[in-house]
PDB file of C-alpha atoms and ligand atoms in Angstrom:
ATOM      1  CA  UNK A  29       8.983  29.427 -17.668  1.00 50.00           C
ATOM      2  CA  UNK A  30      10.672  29.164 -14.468  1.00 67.00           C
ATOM      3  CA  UNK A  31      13.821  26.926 -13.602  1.00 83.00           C
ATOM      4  CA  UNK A  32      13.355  24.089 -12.121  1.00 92.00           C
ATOM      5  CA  UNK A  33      14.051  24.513  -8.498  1.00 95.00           C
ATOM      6  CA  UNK A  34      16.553  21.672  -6.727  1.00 97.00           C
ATOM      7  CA  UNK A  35      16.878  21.125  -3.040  1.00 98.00           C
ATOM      8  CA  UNK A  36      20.238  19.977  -1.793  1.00 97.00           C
ATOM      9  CA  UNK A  37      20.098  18.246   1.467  1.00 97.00           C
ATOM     10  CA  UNK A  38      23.553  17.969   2.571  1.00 96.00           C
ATOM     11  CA  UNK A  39      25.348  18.225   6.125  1.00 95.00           C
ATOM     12  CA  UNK A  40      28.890  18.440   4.421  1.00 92.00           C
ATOM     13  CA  UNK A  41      30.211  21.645   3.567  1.00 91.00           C
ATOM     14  CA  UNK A  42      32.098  21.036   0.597  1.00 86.00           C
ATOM     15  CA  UNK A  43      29.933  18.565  -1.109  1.00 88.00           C
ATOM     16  CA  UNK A  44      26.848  21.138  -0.657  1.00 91.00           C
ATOM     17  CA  UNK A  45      29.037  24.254  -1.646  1.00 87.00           C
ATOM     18  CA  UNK A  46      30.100  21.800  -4.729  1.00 85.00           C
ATOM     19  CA  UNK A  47      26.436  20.994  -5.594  1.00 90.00           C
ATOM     20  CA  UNK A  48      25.268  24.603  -5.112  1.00 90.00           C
ATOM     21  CA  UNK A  49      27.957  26.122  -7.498  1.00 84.00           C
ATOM     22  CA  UNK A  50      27.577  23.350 -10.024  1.00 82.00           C
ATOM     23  CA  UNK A  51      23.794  23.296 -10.264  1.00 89.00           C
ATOM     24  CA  UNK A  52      23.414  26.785 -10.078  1.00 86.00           C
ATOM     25  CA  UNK A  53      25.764  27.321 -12.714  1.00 77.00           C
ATOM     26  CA  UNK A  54      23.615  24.337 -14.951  1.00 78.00           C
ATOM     27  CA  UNK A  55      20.845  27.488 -14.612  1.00 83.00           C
ATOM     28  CA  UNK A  56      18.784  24.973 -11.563  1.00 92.00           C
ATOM     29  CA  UNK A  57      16.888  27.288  -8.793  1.00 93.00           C
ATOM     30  CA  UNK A  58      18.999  25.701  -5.826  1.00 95.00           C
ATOM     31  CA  UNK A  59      17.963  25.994  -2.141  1.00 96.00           C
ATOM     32  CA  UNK A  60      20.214  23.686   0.643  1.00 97.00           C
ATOM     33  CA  UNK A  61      19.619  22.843   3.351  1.00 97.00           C
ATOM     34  CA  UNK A  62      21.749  21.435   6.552  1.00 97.00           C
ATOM     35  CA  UNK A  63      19.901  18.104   8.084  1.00 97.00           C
ATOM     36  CA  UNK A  64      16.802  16.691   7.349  1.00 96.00           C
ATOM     37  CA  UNK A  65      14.401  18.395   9.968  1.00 96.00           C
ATOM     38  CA  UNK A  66      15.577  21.532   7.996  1.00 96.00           C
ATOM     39  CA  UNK A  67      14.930  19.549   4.754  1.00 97.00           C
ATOM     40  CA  UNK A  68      11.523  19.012   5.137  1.00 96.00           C
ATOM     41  CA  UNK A  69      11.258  22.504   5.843  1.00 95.00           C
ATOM     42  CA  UNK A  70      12.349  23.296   2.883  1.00 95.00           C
ATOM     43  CA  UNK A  71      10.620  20.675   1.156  1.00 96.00           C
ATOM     44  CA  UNK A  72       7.203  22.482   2.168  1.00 93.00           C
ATOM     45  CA  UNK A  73       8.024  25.869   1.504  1.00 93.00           C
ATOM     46  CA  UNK A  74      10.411  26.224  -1.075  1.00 92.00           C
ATOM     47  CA  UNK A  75       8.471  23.360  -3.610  1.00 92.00           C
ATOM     48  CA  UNK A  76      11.174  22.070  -5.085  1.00 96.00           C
ATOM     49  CA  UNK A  77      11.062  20.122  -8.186  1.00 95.00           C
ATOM     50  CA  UNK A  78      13.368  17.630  -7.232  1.00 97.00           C
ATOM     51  CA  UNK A  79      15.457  17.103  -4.435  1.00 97.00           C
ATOM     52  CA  UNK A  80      18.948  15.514  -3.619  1.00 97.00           C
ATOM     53  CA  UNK A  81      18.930  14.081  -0.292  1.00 96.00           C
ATOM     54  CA  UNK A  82      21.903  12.780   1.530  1.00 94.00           C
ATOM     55  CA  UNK A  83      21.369   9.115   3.300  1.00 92.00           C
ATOM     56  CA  UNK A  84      24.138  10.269   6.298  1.00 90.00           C
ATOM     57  CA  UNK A  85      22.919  13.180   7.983  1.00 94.00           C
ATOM     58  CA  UNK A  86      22.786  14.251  11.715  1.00 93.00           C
ATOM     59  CA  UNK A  87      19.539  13.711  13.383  1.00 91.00           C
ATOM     60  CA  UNK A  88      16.709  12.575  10.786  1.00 94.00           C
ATOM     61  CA  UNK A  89      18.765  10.362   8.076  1.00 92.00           C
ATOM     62  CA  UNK A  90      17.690  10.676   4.497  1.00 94.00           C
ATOM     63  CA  UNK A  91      15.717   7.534   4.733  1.00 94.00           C
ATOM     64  CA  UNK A  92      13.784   8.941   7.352  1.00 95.00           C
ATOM     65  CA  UNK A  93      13.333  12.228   5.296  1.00 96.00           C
ATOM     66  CA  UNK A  94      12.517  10.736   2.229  1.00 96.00           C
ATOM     67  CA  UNK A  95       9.852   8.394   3.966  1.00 95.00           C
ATOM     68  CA  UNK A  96       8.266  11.483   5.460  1.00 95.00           C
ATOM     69  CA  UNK A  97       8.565  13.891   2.262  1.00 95.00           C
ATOM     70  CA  UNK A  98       6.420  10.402   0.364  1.00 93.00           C
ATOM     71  CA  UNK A  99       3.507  10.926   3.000  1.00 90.00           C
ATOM     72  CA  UNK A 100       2.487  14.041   0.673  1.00 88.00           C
ATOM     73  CA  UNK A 101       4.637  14.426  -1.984  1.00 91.00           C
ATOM     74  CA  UNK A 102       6.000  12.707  -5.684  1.00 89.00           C
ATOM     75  CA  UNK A 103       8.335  15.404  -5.818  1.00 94.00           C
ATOM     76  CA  UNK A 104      11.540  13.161  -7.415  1.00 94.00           C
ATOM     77  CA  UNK A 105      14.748  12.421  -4.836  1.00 95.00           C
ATOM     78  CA  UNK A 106      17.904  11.156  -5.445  1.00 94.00           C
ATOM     79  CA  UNK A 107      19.372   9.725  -2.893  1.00 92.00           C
ATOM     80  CA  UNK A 108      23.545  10.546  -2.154  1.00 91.00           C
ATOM     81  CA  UNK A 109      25.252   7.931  -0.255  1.00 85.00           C
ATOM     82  CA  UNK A 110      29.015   7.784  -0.215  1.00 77.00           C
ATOM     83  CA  UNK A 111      28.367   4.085   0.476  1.00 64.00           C
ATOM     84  CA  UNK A 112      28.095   1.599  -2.141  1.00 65.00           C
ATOM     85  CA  UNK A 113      26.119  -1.174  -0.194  1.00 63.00           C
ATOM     86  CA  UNK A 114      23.232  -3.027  -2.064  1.00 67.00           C
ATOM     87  CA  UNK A 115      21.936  -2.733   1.336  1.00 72.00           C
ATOM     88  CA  UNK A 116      21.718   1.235   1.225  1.00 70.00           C
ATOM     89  CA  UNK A 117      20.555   1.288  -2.221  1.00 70.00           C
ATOM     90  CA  UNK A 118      17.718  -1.077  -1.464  1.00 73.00           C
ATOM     91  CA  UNK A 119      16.701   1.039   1.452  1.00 79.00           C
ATOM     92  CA  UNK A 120      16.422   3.935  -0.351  1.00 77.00           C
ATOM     93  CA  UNK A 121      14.242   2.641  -3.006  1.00 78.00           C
ATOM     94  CA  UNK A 122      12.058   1.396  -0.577  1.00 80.00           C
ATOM     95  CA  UNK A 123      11.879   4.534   1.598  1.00 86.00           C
ATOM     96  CA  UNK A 124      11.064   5.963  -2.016  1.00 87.00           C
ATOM     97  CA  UNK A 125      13.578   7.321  -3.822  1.00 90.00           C
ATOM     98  CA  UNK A 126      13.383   7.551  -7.131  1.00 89.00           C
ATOM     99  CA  UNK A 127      17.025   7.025  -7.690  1.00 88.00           C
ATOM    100  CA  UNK A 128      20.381   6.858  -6.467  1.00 87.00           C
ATOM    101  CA  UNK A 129      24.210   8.166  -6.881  1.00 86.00           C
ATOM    102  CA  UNK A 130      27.181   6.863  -5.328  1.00 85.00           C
ATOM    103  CA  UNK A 131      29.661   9.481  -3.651  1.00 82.00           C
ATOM    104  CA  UNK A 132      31.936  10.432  -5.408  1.00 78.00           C
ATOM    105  CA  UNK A 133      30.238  11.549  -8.391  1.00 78.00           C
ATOM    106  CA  UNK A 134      30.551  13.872 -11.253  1.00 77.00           C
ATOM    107  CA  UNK A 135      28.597  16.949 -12.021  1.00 76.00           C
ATOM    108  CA  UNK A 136      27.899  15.434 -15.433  1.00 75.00           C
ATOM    109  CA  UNK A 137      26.259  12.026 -13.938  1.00 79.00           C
ATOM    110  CA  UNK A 138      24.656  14.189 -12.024  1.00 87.00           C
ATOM    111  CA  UNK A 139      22.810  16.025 -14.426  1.00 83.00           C
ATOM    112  CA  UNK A 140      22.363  13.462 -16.882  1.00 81.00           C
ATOM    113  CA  UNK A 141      20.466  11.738 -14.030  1.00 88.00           C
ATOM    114  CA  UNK A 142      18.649  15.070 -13.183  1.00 92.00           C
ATOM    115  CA  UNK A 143      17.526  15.446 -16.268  1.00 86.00           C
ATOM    116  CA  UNK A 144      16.020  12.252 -16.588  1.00 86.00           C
ATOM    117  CA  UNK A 145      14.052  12.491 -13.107  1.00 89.00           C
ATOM    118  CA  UNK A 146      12.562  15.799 -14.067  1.00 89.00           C
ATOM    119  CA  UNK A 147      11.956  14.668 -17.617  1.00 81.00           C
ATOM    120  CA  UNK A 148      10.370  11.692 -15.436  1.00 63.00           C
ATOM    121  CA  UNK A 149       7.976  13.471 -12.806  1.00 56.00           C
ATOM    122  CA  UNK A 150       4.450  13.085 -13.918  1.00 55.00           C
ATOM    123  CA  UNK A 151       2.218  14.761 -15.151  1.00 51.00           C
ATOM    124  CA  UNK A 152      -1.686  14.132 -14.587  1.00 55.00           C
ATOM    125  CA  UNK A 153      -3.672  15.521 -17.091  1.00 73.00           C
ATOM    126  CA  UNK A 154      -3.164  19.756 -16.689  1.00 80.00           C
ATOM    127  CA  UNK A 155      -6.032  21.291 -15.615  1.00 87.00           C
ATOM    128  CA  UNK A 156      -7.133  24.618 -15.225  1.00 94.00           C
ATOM    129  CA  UNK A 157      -9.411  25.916 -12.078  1.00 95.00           C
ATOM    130  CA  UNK A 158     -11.062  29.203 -12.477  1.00 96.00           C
ATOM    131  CA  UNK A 159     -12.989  31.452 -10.353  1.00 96.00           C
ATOM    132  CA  UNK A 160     -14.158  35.155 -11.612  1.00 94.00           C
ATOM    133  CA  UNK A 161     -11.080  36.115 -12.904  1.00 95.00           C
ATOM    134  CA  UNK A 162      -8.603  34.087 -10.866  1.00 97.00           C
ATOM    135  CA  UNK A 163      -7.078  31.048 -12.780  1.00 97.00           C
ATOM    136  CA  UNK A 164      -4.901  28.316 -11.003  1.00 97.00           C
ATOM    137  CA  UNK A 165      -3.011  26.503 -13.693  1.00 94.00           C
ATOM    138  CA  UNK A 166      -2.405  22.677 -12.117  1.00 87.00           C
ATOM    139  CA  UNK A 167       0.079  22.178 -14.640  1.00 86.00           C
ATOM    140  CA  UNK A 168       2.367  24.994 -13.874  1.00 89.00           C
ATOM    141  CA  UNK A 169       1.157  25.284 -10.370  1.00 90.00           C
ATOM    142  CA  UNK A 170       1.078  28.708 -11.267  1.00 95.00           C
ATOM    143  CA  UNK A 171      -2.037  31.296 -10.433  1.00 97.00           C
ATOM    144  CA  UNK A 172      -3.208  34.128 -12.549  1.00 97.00           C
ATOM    145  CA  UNK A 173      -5.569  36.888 -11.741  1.00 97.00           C
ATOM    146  CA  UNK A 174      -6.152  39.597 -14.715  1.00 93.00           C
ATOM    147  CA  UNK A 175      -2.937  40.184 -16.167  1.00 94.00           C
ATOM    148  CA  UNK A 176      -1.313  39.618 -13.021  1.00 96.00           C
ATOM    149  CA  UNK A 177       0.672  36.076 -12.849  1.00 96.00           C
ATOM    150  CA  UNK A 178       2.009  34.827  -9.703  1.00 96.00           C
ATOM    151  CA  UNK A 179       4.197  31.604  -8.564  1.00 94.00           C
ATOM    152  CA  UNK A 180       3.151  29.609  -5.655  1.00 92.00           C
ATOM    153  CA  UNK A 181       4.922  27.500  -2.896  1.00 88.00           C
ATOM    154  CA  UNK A 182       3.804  23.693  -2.417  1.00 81.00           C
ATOM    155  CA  UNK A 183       1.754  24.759   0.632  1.00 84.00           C
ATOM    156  CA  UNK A 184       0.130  27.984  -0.952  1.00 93.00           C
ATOM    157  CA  UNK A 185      -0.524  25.700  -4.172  1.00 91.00           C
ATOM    158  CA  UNK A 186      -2.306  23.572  -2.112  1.00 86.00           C
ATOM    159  CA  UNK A 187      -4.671  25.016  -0.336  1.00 93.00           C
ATOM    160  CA  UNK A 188      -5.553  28.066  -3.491  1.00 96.00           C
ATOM    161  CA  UNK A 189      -6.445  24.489  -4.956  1.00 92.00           C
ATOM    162  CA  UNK A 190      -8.717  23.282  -2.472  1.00 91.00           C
ATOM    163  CA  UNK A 191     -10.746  26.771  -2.447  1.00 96.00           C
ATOM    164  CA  UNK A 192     -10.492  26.901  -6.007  1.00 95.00           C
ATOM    165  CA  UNK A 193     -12.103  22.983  -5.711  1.00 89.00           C
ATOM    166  CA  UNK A 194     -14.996  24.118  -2.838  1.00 91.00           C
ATOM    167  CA  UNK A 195     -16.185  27.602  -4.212  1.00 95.00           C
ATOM    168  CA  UNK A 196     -18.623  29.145  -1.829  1.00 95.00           C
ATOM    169  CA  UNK A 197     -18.223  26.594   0.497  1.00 94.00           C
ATOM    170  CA  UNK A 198     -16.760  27.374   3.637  1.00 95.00           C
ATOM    171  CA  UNK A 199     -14.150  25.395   4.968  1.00 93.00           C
ATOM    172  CA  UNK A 200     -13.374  25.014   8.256  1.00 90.00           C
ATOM    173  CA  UNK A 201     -10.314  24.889  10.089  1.00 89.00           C
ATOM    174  CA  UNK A 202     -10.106  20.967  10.594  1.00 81.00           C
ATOM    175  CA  UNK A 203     -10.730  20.451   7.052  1.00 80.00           C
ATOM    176  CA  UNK A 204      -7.958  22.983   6.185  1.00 86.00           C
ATOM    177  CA  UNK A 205      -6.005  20.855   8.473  1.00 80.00           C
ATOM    178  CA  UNK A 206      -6.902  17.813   7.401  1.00 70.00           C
ATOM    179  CA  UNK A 207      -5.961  18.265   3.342  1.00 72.00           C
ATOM    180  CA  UNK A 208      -3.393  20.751   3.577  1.00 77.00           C
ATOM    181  CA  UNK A 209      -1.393  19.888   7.031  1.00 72.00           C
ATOM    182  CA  UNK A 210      -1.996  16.783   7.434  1.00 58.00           C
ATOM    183  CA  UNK A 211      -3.083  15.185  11.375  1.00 44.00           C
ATOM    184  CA  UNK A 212       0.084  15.548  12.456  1.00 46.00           C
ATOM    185  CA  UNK A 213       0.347  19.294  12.177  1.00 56.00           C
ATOM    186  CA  UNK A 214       0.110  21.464  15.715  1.00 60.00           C
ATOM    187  CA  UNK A 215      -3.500  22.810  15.416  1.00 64.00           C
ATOM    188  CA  UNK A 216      -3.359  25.461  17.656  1.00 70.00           C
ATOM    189  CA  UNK A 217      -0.893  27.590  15.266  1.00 77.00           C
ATOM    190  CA  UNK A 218      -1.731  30.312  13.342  1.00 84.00           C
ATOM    191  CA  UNK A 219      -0.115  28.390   9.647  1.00 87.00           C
ATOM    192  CA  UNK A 220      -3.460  28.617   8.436  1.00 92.00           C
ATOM    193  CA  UNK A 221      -3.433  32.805   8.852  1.00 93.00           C
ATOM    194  CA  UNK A 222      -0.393  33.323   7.814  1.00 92.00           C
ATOM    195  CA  UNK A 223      -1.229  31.187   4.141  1.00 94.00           C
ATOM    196  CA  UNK A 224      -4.480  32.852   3.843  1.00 97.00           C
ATOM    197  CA  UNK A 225      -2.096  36.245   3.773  1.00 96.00           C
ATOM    198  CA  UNK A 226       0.363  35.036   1.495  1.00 96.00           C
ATOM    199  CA  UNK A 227      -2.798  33.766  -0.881  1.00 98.00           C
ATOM    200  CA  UNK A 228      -4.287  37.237  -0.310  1.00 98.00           C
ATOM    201  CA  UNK A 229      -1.108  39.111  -1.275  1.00 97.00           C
ATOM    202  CA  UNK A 230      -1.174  36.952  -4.347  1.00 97.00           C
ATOM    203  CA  UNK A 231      -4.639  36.725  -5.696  1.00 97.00           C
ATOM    204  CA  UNK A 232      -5.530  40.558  -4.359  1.00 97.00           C
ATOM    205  CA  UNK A 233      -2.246  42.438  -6.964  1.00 95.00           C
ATOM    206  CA  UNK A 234      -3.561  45.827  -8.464  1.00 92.00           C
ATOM    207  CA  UNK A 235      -6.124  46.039  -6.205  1.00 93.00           C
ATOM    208  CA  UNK A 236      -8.435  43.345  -7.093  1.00 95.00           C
ATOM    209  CA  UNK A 237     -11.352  42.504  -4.554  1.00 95.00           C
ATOM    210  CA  UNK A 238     -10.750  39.757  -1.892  1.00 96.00           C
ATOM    211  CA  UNK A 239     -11.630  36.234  -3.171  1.00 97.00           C
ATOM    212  CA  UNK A 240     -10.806  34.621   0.012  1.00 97.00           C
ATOM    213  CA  UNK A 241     -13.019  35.335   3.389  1.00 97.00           C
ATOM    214  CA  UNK A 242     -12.668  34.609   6.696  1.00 97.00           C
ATOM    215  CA  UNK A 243     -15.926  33.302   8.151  1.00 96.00           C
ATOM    216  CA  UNK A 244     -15.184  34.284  11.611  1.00 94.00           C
ATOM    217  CA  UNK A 245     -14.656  31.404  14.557  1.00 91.00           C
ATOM    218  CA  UNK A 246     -15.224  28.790  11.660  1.00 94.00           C
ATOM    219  CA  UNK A 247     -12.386  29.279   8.692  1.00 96.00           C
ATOM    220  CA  UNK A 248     -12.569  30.312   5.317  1.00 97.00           C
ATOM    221  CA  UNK A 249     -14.242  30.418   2.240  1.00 97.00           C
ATOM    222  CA  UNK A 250     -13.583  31.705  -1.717  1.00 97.00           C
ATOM    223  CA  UNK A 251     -16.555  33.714  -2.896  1.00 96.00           C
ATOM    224  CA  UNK A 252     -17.030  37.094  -5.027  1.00 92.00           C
ATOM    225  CA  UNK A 253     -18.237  40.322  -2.693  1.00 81.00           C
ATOM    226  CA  UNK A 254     -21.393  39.760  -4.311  1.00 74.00           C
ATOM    227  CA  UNK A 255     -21.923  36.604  -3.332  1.00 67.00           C
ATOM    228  CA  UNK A 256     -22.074  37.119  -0.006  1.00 56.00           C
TER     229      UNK A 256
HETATM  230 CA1   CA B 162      26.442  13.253   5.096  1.00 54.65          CA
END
């Protein structure tokens, strides 16, 4: 089993070196990351498990972040604030945090709270989605093919799962889009290709046959060779 992974979103030096070394040290999977535009970033591709998100930060505040992380995402956030104001606390709960620490704190408070939050984030019922011999664990958000196991990032998790949900259907580009992206997302890039590689790298270890097609000019769809 695989740590769980924290995102620290932090524009102050010493209070993100602080967090890093501490959590790190606690055995945590830590990624940081500088202002919030970066934090969402990292929000989509690194998956965290939880993240620790910093009301004050240049650009985007943490409200702002945490509002836009809740359009897709129950991934637990704490909120940092070195202000004490019922005010603040009361906008982060309703921008959706899940809870909230008061600068300065203690590594111990910390990770009690941590703790809790992880022990916290939900579960739905585990499920496992299998095609041939590729598994996709909804639990773990992990993916198996044969003996080969492989981690996925939130994005990559995503869309395996909606193939893994439309066998031999083909989905098209929009539709990608739509449940993956969201409406917002530039359409004219190429984010689609480049997941479809990184799912293809994955699901394709040891040689295995492709699982994933491209159905040219329309998108994609998950189907054996012999299906076709
Ligand atoms: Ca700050």
């Amino acid at each position: 089993m695989t740590q769980p992974k924290i995102l620290i979103v932090e524009d102050e030096e010493r209070i993100r070196n602080f967090l890093q070394r501490g959590l790190s040290f606690d055995g945590y999977t830590v990624e940081i990351a500088q202002d919030g535009k970066q934090g969402l970033h990292m929000h989509e591709e690194f998956g965290p498990d939880l993240i620790l998100l910093d009301v004050m930060l240049p650009g985007m505040d943490g409200l702002d972040v945490c509002r836009r992380i809740r359009e897709t995402s129950n991934v637990p956030i704490m909120m940092l604030t070195a202000k004490e104001a019922i005010e603040d606390r009361v906008a982060g709960l309703d921008a959706g945090a899940d809870d909230y620490l008061v600068k300065p704190f203690a590594l111990d408070e910390l990770n009690a709270r941590i703790r809790a939050l992880l022990r916290r984030a939900p579960a739905s019922p585990p499920q496992i989605f299998r095609f041939g011999n590729l598994e996709l664990d909804t639990g773990t958000r992990q993916g198996q093919r044969g003996e080969y196991h492989f981690d996925l990032t939130i994005k990559e998790y995503e869309l395996l799962e909606l193939f893994m949900k439309n066998p031999r259907n083909v989905l098209t580009r929009d539709l990608i889009y739509d449940r993956v992206w969201g409406y917002d997302f530039g359409r004219e890039s190429n984010i689609i290709e480049v997941y479809v590689r990184y799912l293809r790298q994955k699901t394709e270890q040891g040689g295995m046959s492709r699982l994933i097609h491209t159905v040219r000019g329309v998108g994609y769809v998950m189907r054996e060779e012999s299906d076709a």
